Amino acid sequence: MDKKNLEKVTKTSKKVNSTDSVKKDKTSEKKVVEKVVGEKVTKTSKKEEFDEEPTLFHYSVVLLVLAAIFGLLYVGFEYYDAKTNDGAINNPNLKIKLYKYPFKVNDVEYSIQFYNPVSDLEKSDLPIGISKEDLLSTQDFKFIFSSDSSSHGEVIKVSGRLFPFLKNVYRFPLDTRQDIISSDNLSCEDSTTDVKYIFFNSNATKNEVVYDNSNGCITFKTISPELMGTLGDKFFLEMINQ
């Protein structure tokens, strides 16, 4: 091969190598671009997936909002219930509806349960013939029950509240063994102003509380046993608020 043909072949080879190099560079560049674009697409897809799926933070916010809503509803219900139910005790285990009445004696807080709403008791004209001063001006009390126990379940709606009312609130030294007596032979004539006898007559002709200031005798009277709870309510309401 002469020199001229050798130069021609060399140039052709260089041109081919140059072309192949350019193609390789473009191919590499394309792969790099595809790789970069692919990574960007993958990241974008992950971000979109992240944005679409709720996280623990989202659930927490939703739960807090729901808790706040239910909290407001509960407080609102309790406020409404207190205003409309006159202190009614919401206890599904109770067979009857009771009403809680708070009060203070010597700056100590107490509460008593009524069988009637306070608003009804305030309208009631049941005669309570004893003042708080008359009630408390003694050294002791005796609770007298007849031997006929047929009405005792209703009578206890008074006596069952009056005993702890006098013992725990006004600090009289009452004793269940000595100061609760079952007898058909005792009467108001056995009472004294120092030791007042308390009787319960559920078969009377009137609904009232009678006080004999000559001997200190106190009698709760109703025309039927079922009215003892209401008579007791009216009695306690007046004693507390005098």
Short mmCIF file of C-alpha atoms in Angstrom, two decimals:
data_model
loop_
_atom_site.label_atom_id
_atom_site.label_comp_id
_atom_site.label_asym_id
_atom_site.label_seq_id
_atom_site.Cartn_x
_atom_site.Cartn_y
_atom_site.Cartn_z
CA MET A 1 0.00 0.00 0.00
CA ASP A 2 1.42 3.31 -0.99
CA LYS A 3 1.70 6.26 1.30
CA LYS A 4 -1.28 8.08 -0.20
CA ASN A 5 -3.64 5.16 0.28
CA LEU A 6 -2.34 4.63 3.83
CA GLU A 7 -3.19 8.21 4.80
CA LYS A 8 -6.65 7.79 3.31
CA VAL A 9 -7.31 4.64 5.34
CA THR A 10 -6.01 6.28 8.48
CA LYS A 11 -8.30 9.27 8.03
CA THR A 12 -11.27 6.98 7.40
CA SER A 13 -10.47 5.00 10.58
CA LYS A 14 -10.18 8.17 12.65
CA LYS A 15 -13.49 9.38 11.27
CA VAL A 16 -15.16 6.07 12.14
CA ASN A 17 -13.64 6.11 15.64
CA SER A 18 -14.74 9.70 16.07
CA THR A 19 -18.27 8.83 15.00
CA ASP A 20 -18.33 5.84 17.33
CA SER A 21 -17.06 8.03 20.16
CA VAL A 22 -19.76 10.60 19.53
CA LYS A 23 -22.38 7.84 19.48
CA LYS A 24 -21.01 6.43 22.72
CA ASP A 25 -21.05 9.87 24.31
CA LYS A 26 -24.64 10.46 23.21
CA THR A 27 -25.67 7.01 24.42
CA SER A 28 -24.02 7.61 27.80
CA GLU A 29 -25.60 11.05 28.01
CA LYS A 30 -28.99 9.54 27.20
CA LYS A 31 -28.57 6.94 29.90
CA VAL A 32 -27.55 9.59 32.41
CA VAL A 33 -30.58 11.70 31.46
CA GLU A 34 -32.87 8.68 31.69
CA LYS A 35 -31.38 7.83 35.06
CA VAL A 36 -31.84 11.35 36.40
CA VAL A 37 -35.35 11.64 35.00
CA GLY A 38 -36.19 8.19 36.32
CA GLU A 39 -35.03 9.15 39.81
CA LYS A 40 -37.07 12.34 39.65
CA VAL A 41 -40.17 10.42 38.55
CA THR A 42 -39.62 7.89 41.33
CA LYS A 43 -39.24 10.64 43.93
CA THR A 44 -42.33 12.39 42.61
CA SER A 45 -44.30 9.16 42.78
CA LYS A 46 -43.17 8.57 46.36
CA LYS A 47 -44.11 12.12 47.29
CA GLU A 48 -47.53 11.75 45.73
CA GLU A 49 -47.96 8.47 47.57
CA PHE A 50 -46.88 10.14 50.84
CA ASP A 51 -49.33 12.99 50.31
CA GLU A 52 -52.22 10.69 49.53
CA GLU A 53 -51.86 8.27 52.45
CA PRO A 54 -53.01 9.60 55.90
CA THR A 55 -50.35 9.60 58.59
CA LEU A 56 -50.40 9.25 62.36
CA PHE A 57 -50.36 13.05 62.56
CA HIS A 58 -53.54 13.28 60.50
CA TYR A 59 -55.27 10.68 62.64
CA SER A 60 -54.19 12.50 65.80
CA VAL A 61 -55.61 15.80 64.56
CA VAL A 62 -58.92 14.15 63.63
CA LEU A 63 -59.17 12.45 67.03
CA LEU A 64 -58.41 15.69 68.86
CA VAL A 65 -61.08 17.54 66.90
CA LEU A 66 -63.64 14.80 67.60
CA ALA A 67 -62.71 14.78 71.29
CA ALA A 68 -63.15 18.55 71.46
CA ILE A 69 -66.56 18.31 69.79
CA PHE A 70 -67.75 15.55 72.12
CA GLY A 71 -66.34 17.44 75.10
CA LEU A 72 -68.29 20.56 74.21
CA LEU A 73 -71.45 18.51 73.66
CA TYR A 74 -71.01 16.79 77.03
CA VAL A 75 -70.45 20.05 78.91
CA GLY A 76 -73.43 21.59 77.15
CA PHE A 77 -75.60 18.60 77.98
CA GLU A 78 -74.54 18.62 81.63
CA TYR A 79 -75.28 22.34 81.90
CA TYR A 80 -78.65 21.93 80.23
CA ASP A 81 -79.43 18.89 82.36
CA ALA A 82 -78.55 20.74 85.57
CA LYS A 83 -80.75 23.67 84.58
CA THR A 84 -83.74 21.64 83.44
CA ASN A 85 -83.66 18.63 85.80
CA ASP A 86 -83.44 20.63 89.01
CA GLY A 87 -80.47 18.63 90.30
CA ALA A 88 -81.75 15.23 89.17
CA ILE A 89 -79.29 12.39 89.80
CA ASN A 90 -78.56 10.54 86.55
CA ASN A 91 -78.04 6.98 87.72
CA PRO A 92 -79.53 4.18 85.59
CA ASN A 93 -79.37 1.82 88.60
CA LEU A 94 -81.87 3.91 90.56
CA LYS A 95 -85.44 2.67 90.37
CA ILE A 96 -86.77 6.10 91.26
CA LYS A 97 -85.63 9.57 90.32
CA LEU A 98 -83.72 11.43 93.03
CA TYR A 99 -82.60 15.05 93.22
CA LYS A 100 -79.37 16.20 94.83
CA TYR A 101 -79.63 19.34 96.93
CA PRO A 102 -76.35 20.88 98.15
CA PHE A 103 -76.20 23.13 101.21
CA LYS A 104 -73.75 24.57 103.72
CA VAL A 105 -73.68 24.54 107.51
CA ASN A 106 -70.89 26.45 109.26
CA ASP A 107 -69.02 26.72 105.94
CA VAL A 108 -69.04 22.94 105.52
CA GLU A 109 -70.59 21.60 102.32
CA TYR A 110 -73.21 18.84 102.48
CA SER A 111 -75.87 17.46 100.21
CA ILE A 112 -79.18 15.70 100.69
CA GLN A 113 -81.31 13.69 98.29
CA PHE A 114 -84.87 14.71 97.56
CA TYR A 115 -87.65 12.67 95.99
CA ASN A 116 -89.06 15.75 94.26
CA PRO A 117 -87.63 18.66 92.27
CA VAL A 118 -86.83 21.66 94.44
CA SER A 119 -89.04 23.89 92.28
CA ASP A 120 -92.04 21.67 93.12
CA LEU A 121 -91.21 21.69 96.82
CA GLU A 122 -90.98 25.47 96.88
CA LYS A 123 -94.52 25.66 95.46
CA SER A 124 -95.81 23.07 97.93
CA ASP A 125 -97.98 24.30 100.81
CA LEU A 126 -97.38 21.33 103.10
CA PRO A 127 -97.43 22.72 106.67
CA ILE A 128 -94.16 22.28 108.57
CA GLY A 129 -95.06 23.28 112.11
CA ILE A 130 -91.54 23.42 113.52
CA SER A 131 -88.67 25.84 113.10
CA LYS A 132 -85.01 24.97 112.91
CA GLU A 133 -84.50 26.63 116.29
CA ASP A 134 -87.19 24.43 117.85
CA LEU A 135 -85.73 21.33 116.23
CA LEU A 136 -82.19 21.89 117.45
CA SER A 137 -82.94 23.14 120.96
CA THR A 138 -82.48 19.80 122.68
CA GLN A 139 -79.79 17.43 123.91
CA ASP A 140 -80.91 14.23 122.18
CA PHE A 141 -83.60 12.58 120.03
CA LYS A 142 -85.45 9.27 120.09
CA PHE A 143 -86.85 7.82 116.86
CA ILE A 144 -90.03 5.88 117.68
CA PHE A 145 -91.41 3.25 115.27
CA SER A 146 -94.56 1.18 115.71
CA SER A 147 -94.38 -2.62 115.61
CA ASP A 148 -96.39 -2.58 112.38
CA SER A 149 -93.67 -2.63 109.75
CA SER A 150 -95.98 -2.40 106.72
CA SER A 151 -95.21 1.29 106.17
CA HIS A 152 -91.62 1.33 107.39
CA GLY A 153 -90.31 1.19 103.81
CA GLU A 154 -91.91 4.59 103.18
CA VAL A 155 -91.31 6.01 106.66
CA ILE A 156 -87.58 5.47 106.19
CA LYS A 157 -87.71 8.12 103.44
CA VAL A 158 -87.91 10.56 106.35
CA SER A 159 -86.17 8.77 109.22
CA GLY A 160 -83.36 7.45 107.00
CA ARG A 161 -82.38 11.02 106.17
CA LEU A 162 -83.26 12.70 109.46
CA PHE A 163 -81.01 10.49 111.61
CA PRO A 164 -77.75 11.27 109.69
CA PHE A 165 -78.93 14.88 109.19
CA LEU A 166 -79.01 15.43 112.96
CA LYS A 167 -75.97 13.24 113.72
CA ASN A 168 -73.53 14.27 110.96
CA VAL A 169 -74.58 17.82 110.16
CA TYR A 170 -75.64 19.11 113.58
CA ARG A 171 -73.44 16.76 115.62
CA PHE A 172 -76.01 15.24 117.99
CA PRO A 173 -74.60 12.12 119.72
CA LEU A 174 -77.14 9.72 118.24
CA ASP A 175 -76.71 5.96 118.60
CA THR A 176 -78.66 3.50 116.47
CA ARG A 177 -78.94 0.98 119.32
CA GLN A 178 -80.21 3.46 121.90
CA ASP A 179 -82.03 6.13 119.93
CA ILE A 180 -84.06 3.99 117.49
CA ILE A 181 -86.94 2.36 119.36
CA SER A 182 -89.72 0.04 118.20
CA SER A 183 -92.70 0.38 120.52
CA ASP A 184 -96.48 0.71 120.52
CA ASN A 185 -96.57 1.94 124.12
CA LEU A 186 -94.73 5.27 123.76
CA SER A 187 -96.45 8.55 122.94
CA CYS A 188 -95.76 12.29 122.87
CA GLU A 189 -96.38 12.35 126.62
CA ASP A 190 -93.07 10.51 127.08
CA SER A 191 -91.15 13.21 125.23
CA THR A 192 -89.29 16.09 126.86
CA THR A 193 -87.66 19.21 125.48
CA ASP A 194 -84.27 17.79 126.48
CA VAL A 195 -84.89 14.43 124.76
CA LYS A 196 -87.34 14.95 121.92
CA TYR A 197 -89.34 12.02 120.62
CA ILE A 198 -89.97 11.75 116.88
CA PHE A 199 -93.02 9.78 115.64
CA PHE A 200 -94.17 8.77 112.16
CA ASN A 201 -97.89 8.40 111.49
CA SER A 202 -98.64 7.32 107.92
CA ASN A 203 -102.35 6.84 108.56
CA ALA A 204 -103.32 10.35 109.63
CA THR A 205 -105.99 12.72 108.31
CA LYS A 206 -103.52 15.41 107.14
CA ASN A 207 -100.08 15.74 105.59
CA GLU A 208 -98.04 17.82 108.02
CA VAL A 209 -95.23 18.00 110.55
CA VAL A 210 -96.56 18.76 114.04
CA TYR A 211 -94.50 20.09 116.92
CA ASP A 212 -95.60 20.19 120.54
CA ASN A 213 -93.50 22.90 122.19
CA SER A 214 -94.62 21.84 125.66
CA ASN A 215 -92.78 18.52 125.52
CA GLY A 216 -90.73 18.74 122.32
CA CYS A 217 -92.59 15.95 120.52
CA ILE A 218 -92.30 15.91 116.73
CA THR A 219 -94.71 13.94 114.51
CA PHE A 220 -94.58 13.40 110.77
CA LYS A 221 -98.12 12.76 109.54
CA THR A 222 -99.38 11.67 106.11
CA ILE A 223 -102.66 10.30 104.85
CA SER A 224 -100.78 7.47 103.12
CA PRO A 225 -97.26 6.02 103.47
CA GLU A 226 -96.30 7.00 99.91
CA LEU A 227 -96.40 10.69 100.85
CA MET A 228 -93.71 10.42 103.55
CA GLY A 229 -90.91 11.11 101.07
CA THR A 230 -92.49 14.35 99.89
CA LEU A 231 -93.28 15.51 103.43
CA GLY A 232 -89.67 14.81 104.39
CA ASP A 233 -88.43 16.79 101.37
CA LYS A 234 -90.45 19.83 102.39
CA PHE A 235 -89.27 19.53 106.00
CA PHE A 236 -85.57 19.37 105.07
CA LEU A 237 -85.86 22.21 102.58
CA GLU A 238 -87.30 24.49 105.24
CA MET A 239 -84.82 23.45 107.93
CA ILE A 240 -81.85 24.01 105.61
CA ASN A 241 -82.98 27.42 104.45
CA GLN A 242 -83.99 28.94 107.79
#
